[in-house]
mmCIF file of N, CA, C and O in Angstrom:
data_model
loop_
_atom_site.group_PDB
_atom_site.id
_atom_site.type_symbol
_atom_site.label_atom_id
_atom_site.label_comp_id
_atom_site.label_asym_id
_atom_site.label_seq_id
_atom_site.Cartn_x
_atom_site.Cartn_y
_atom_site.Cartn_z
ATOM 1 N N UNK R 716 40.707 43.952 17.947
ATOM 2 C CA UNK R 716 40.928 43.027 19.053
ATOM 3 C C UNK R 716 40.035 41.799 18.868
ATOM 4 O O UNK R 716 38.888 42.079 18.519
ATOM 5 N N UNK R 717 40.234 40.862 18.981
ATOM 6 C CA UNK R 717 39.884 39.239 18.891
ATOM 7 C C UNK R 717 39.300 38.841 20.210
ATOM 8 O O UNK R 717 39.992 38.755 21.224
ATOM 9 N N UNK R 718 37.600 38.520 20.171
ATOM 10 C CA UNK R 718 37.185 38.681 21.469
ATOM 11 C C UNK R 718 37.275 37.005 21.299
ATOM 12 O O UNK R 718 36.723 36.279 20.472
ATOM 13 N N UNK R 719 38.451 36.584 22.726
ATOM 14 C CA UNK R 719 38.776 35.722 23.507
ATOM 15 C C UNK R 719 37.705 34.907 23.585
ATOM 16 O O UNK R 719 36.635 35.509 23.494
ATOM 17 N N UNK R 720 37.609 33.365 23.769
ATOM 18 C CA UNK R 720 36.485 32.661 24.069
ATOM 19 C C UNK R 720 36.656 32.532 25.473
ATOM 20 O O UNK R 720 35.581 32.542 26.074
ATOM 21 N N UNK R 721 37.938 32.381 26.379
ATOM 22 C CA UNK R 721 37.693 32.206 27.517
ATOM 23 C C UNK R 721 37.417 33.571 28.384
ATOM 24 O O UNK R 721 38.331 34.373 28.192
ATOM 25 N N UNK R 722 36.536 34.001 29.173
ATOM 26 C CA UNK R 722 36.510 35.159 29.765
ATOM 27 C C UNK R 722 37.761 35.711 30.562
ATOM 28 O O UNK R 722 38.802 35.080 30.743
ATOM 29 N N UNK R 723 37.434 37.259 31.101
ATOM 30 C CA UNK R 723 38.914 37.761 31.639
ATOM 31 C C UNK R 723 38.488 37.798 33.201
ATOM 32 O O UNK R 723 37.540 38.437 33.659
ATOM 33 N N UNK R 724 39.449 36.923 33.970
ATOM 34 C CA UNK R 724 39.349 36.750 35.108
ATOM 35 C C UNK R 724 39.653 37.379 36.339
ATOM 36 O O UNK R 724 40.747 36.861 36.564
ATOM 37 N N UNK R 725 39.425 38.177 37.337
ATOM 38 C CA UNK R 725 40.141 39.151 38.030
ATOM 39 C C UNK R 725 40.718 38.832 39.065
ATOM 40 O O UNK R 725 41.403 39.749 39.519
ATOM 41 N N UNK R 726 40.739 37.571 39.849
ATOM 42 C CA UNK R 726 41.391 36.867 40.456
ATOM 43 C C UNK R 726 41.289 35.447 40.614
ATOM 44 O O UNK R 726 40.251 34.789 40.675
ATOM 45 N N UNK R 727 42.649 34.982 40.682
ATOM 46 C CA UNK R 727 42.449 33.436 40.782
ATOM 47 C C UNK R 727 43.803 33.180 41.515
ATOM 48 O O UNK R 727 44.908 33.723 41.533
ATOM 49 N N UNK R 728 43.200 32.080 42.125
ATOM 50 C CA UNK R 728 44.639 31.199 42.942
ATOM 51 C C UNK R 728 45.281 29.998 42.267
ATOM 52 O O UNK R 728 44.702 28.912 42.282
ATOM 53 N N UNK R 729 46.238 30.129 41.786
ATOM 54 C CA UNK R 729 46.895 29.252 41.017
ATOM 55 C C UNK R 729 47.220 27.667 42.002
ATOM 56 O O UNK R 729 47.658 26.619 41.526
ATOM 57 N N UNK R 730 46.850 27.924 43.449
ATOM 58 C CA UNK R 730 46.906 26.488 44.484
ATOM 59 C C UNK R 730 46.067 25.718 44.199
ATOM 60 O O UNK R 730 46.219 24.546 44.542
ATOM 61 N N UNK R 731 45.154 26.030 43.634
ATOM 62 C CA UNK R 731 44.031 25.396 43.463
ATOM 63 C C UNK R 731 43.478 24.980 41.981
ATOM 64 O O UNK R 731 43.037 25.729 41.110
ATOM 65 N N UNK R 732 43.655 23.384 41.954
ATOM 66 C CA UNK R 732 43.748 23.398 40.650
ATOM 67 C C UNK R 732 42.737 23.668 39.629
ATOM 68 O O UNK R 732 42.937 23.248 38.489
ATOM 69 N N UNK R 733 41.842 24.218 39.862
ATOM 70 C CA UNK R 733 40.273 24.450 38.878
ATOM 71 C C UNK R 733 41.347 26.376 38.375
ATOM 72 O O UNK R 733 41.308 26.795 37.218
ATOM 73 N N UNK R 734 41.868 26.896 39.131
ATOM 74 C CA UNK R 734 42.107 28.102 38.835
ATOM 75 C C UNK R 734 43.298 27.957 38.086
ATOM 76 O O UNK R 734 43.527 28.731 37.157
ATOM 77 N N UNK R 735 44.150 26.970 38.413
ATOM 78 C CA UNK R 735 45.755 26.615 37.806
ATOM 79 C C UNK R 735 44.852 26.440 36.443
ATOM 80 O O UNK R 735 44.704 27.380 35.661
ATOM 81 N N UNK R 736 44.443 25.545 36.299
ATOM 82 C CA UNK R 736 44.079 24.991 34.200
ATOM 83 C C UNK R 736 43.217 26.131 33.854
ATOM 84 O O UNK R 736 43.180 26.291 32.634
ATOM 85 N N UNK R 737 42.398 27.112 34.622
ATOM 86 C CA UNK R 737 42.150 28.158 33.834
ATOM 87 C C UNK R 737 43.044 29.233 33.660
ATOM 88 O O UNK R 737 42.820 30.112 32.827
ATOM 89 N N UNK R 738 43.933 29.230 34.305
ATOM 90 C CA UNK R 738 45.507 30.242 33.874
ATOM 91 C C UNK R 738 45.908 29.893 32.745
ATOM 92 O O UNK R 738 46.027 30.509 31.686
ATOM 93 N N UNK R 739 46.167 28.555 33.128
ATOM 94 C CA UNK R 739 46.781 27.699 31.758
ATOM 95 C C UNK R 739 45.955 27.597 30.204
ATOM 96 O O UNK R 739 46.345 27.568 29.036
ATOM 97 N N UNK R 740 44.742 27.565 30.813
ATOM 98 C CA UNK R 740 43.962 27.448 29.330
ATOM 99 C C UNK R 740 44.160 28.947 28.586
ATOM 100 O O UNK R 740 44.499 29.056 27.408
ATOM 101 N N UNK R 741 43.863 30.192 29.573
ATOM 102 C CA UNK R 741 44.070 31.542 29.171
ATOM 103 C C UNK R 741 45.327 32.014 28.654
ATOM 104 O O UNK R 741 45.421 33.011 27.937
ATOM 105 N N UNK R 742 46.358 31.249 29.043
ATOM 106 C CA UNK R 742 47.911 31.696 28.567
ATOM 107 C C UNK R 742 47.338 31.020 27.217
ATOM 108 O O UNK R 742 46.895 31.779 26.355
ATOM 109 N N UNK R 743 47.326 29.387 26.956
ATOM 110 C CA UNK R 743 47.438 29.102 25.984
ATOM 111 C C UNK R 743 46.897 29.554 24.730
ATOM 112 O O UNK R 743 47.466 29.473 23.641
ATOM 113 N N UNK R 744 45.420 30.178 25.027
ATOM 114 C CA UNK R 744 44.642 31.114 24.559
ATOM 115 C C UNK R 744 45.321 32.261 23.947
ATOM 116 O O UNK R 744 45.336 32.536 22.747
ATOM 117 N N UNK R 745 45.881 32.899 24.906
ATOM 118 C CA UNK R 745 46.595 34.220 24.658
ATOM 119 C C UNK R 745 47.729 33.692 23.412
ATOM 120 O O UNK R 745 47.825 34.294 22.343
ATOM 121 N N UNK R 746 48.308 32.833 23.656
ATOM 122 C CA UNK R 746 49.568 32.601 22.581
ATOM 123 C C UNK R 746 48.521 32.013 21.533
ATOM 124 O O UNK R 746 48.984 32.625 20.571
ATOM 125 N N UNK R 747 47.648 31.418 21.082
ATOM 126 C CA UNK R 747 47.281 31.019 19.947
ATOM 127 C C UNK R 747 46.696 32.386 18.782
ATOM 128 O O UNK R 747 46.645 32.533 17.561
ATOM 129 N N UNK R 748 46.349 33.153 19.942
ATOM 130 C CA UNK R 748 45.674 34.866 19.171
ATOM 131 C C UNK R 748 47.125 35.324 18.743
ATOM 132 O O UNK R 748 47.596 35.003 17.652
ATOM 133 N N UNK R 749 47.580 35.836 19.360
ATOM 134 C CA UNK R 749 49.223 36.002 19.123
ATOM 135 C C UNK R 749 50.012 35.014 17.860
ATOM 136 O O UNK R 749 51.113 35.343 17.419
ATOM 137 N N UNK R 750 49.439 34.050 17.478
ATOM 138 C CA UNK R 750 50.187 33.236 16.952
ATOM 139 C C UNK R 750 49.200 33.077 15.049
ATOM 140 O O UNK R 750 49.390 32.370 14.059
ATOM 141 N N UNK R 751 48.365 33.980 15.349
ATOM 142 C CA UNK R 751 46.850 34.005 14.381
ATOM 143 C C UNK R 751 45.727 33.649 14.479
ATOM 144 O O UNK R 751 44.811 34.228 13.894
ATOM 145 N N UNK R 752 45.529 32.433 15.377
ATOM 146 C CA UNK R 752 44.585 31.585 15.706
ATOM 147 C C UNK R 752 43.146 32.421 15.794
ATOM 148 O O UNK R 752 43.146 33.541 16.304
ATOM 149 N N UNK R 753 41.829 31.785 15.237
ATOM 150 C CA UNK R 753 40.830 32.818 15.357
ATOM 151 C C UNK R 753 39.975 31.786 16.412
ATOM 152 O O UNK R 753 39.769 30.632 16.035
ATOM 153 N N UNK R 754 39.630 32.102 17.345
ATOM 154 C CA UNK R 754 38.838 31.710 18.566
ATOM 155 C C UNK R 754 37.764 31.148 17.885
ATOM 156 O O UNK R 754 37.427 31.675 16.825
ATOM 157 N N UNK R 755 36.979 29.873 18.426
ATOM 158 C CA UNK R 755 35.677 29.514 17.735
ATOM 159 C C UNK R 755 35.835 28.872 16.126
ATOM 160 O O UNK R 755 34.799 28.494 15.579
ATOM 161 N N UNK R 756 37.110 28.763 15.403
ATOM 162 C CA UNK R 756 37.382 28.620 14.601
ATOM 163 C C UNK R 756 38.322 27.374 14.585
ATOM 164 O O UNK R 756 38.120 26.191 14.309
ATOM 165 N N UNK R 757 39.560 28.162 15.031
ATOM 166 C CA UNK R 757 40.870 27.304 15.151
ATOM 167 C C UNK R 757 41.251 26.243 16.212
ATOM 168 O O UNK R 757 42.154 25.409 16.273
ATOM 169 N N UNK R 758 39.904 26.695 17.280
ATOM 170 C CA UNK R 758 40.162 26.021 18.486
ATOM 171 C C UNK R 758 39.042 26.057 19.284
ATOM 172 O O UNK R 758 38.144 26.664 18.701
ATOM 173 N N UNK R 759 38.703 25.647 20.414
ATOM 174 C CA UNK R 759 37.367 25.624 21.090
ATOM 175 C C UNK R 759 37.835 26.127 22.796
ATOM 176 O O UNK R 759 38.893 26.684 23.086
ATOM 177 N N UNK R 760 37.116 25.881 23.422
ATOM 178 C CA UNK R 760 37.511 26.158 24.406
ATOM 179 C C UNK R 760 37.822 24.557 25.240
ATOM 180 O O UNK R 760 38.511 24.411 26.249
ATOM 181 N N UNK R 761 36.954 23.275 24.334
ATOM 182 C CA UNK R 761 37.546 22.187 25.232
ATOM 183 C C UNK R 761 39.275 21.765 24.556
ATOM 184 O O UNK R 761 40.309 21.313 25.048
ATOM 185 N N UNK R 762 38.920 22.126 23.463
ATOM 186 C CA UNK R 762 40.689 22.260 23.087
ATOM 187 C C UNK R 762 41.691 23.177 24.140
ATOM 188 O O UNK R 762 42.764 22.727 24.542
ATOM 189 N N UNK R 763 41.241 24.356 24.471
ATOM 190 C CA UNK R 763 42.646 24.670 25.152
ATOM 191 C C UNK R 763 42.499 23.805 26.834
ATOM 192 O O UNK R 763 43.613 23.681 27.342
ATOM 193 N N UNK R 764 41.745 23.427 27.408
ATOM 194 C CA UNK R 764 41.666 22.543 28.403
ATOM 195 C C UNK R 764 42.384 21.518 28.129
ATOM 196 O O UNK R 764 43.085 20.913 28.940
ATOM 197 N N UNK R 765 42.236 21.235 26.837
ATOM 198 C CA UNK R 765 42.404 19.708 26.298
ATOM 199 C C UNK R 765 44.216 19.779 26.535
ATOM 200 O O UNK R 765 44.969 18.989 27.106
ATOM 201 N N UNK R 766 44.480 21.058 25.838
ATOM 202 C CA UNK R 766 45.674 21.184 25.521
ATOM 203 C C UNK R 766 46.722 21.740 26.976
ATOM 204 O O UNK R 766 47.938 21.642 27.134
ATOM 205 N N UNK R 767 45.879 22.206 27.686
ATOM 206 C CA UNK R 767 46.658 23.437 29.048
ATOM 207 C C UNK R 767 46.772 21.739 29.697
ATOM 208 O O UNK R 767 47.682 20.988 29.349
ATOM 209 N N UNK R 768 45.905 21.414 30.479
ATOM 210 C CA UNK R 768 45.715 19.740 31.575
ATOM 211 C C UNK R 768 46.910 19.600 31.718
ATOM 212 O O UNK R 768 47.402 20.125 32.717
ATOM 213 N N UNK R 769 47.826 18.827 30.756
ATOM 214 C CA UNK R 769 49.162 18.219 31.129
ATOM 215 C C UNK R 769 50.142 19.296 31.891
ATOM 216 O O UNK R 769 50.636 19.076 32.997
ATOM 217 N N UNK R 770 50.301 20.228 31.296
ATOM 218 C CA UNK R 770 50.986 21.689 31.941
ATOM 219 C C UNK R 770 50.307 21.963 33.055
ATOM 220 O O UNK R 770 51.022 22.098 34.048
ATOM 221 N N UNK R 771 49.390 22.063 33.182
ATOM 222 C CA UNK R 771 48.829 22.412 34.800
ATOM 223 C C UNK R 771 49.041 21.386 35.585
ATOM 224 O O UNK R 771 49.478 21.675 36.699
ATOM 225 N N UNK R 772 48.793 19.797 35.256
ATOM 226 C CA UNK R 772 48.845 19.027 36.220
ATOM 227 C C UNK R 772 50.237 19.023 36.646
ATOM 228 O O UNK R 772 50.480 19.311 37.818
ATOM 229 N N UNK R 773 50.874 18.827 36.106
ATOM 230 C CA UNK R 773 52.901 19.079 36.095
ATOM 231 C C UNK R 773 52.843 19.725 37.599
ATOM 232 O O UNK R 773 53.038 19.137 38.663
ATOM 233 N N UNK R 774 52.398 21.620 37.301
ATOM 234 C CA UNK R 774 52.922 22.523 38.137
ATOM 235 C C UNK R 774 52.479 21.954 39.252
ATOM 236 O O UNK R 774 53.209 21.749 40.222
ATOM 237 N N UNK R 775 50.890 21.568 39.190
ATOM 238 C CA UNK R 775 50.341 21.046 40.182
ATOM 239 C C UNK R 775 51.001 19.993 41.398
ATOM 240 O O UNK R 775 51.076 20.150 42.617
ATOM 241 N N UNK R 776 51.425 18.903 40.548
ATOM 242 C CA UNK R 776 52.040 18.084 41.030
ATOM 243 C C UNK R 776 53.326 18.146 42.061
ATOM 244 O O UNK R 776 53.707 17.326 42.897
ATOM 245 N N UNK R 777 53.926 19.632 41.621
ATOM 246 C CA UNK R 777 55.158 19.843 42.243
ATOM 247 C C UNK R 777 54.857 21.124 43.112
ATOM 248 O O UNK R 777 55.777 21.639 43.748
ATOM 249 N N UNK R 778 53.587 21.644 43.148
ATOM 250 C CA UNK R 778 53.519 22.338 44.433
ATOM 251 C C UNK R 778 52.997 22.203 45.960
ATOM 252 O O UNK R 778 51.951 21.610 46.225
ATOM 253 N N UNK R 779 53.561 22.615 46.630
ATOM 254 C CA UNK R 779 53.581 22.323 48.062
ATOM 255 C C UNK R 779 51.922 22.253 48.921
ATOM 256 O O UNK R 779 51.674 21.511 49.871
ATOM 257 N N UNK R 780 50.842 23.342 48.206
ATOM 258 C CA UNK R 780 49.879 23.084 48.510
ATOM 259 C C UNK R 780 48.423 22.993 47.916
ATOM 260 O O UNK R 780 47.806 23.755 47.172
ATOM 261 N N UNK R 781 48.127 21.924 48.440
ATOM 262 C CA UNK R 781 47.011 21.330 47.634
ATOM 263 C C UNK R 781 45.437 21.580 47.698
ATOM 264 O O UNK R 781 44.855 20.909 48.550
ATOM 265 N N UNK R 782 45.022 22.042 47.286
ATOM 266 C CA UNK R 782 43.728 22.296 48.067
ATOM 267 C C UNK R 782 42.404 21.767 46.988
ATOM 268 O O UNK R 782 42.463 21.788 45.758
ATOM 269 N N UNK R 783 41.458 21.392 47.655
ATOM 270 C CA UNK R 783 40.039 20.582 46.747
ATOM 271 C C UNK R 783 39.119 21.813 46.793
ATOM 272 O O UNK R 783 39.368 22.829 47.441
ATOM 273 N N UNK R 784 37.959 21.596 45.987
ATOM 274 C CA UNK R 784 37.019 22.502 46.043
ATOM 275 C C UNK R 784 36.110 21.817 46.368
ATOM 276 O O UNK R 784 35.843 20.819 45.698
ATOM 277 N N UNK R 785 35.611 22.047 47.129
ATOM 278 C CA UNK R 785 34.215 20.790 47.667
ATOM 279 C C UNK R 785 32.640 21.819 47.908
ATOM 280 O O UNK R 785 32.474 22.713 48.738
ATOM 281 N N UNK R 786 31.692 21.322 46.908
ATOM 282 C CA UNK R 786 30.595 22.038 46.887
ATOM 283 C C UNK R 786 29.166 21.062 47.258
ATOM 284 O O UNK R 786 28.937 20.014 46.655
ATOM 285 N N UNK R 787 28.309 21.586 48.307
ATOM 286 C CA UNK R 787 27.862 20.938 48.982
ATOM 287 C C UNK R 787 26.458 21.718 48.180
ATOM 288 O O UNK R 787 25.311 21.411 48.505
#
């Protein structure tokens, strides 16, 4: 087994977009292992951000609710 650079997450809300691009970075993740890709090697972790962003912002864009994360 190919230990993943992004960690395994046990819940996340896909409304919210900090959790949407880490779905997205983790799918993309998942298909690059699947595809041969060796983590730390073939790709980084600002690469799959780099690469998930446009796909997340998309879904983002077309769902009904929006929510910020605001840390005080």
């Amino acid at each position: 087994m190919t230990t993943q650079l992004l960690r395994q997450v046990d819940k996340a809300d896909p409304s919210t977009l900090e959790d949407l691009l880490l779905i997205m970075a983790k799918n993309m993740e998942h298909s690059l292992i699947e595809a041969g890709a060796t983590p730390g090697k073939d790709y980084s972790i600002h690469d799959l951000y780099t690469w998930s962003t446009p796909f997340a912002l998309e879904v983002f864009k077309k769902s009904d609710a929006i929510t910020y994360a605001v840390e005080f």
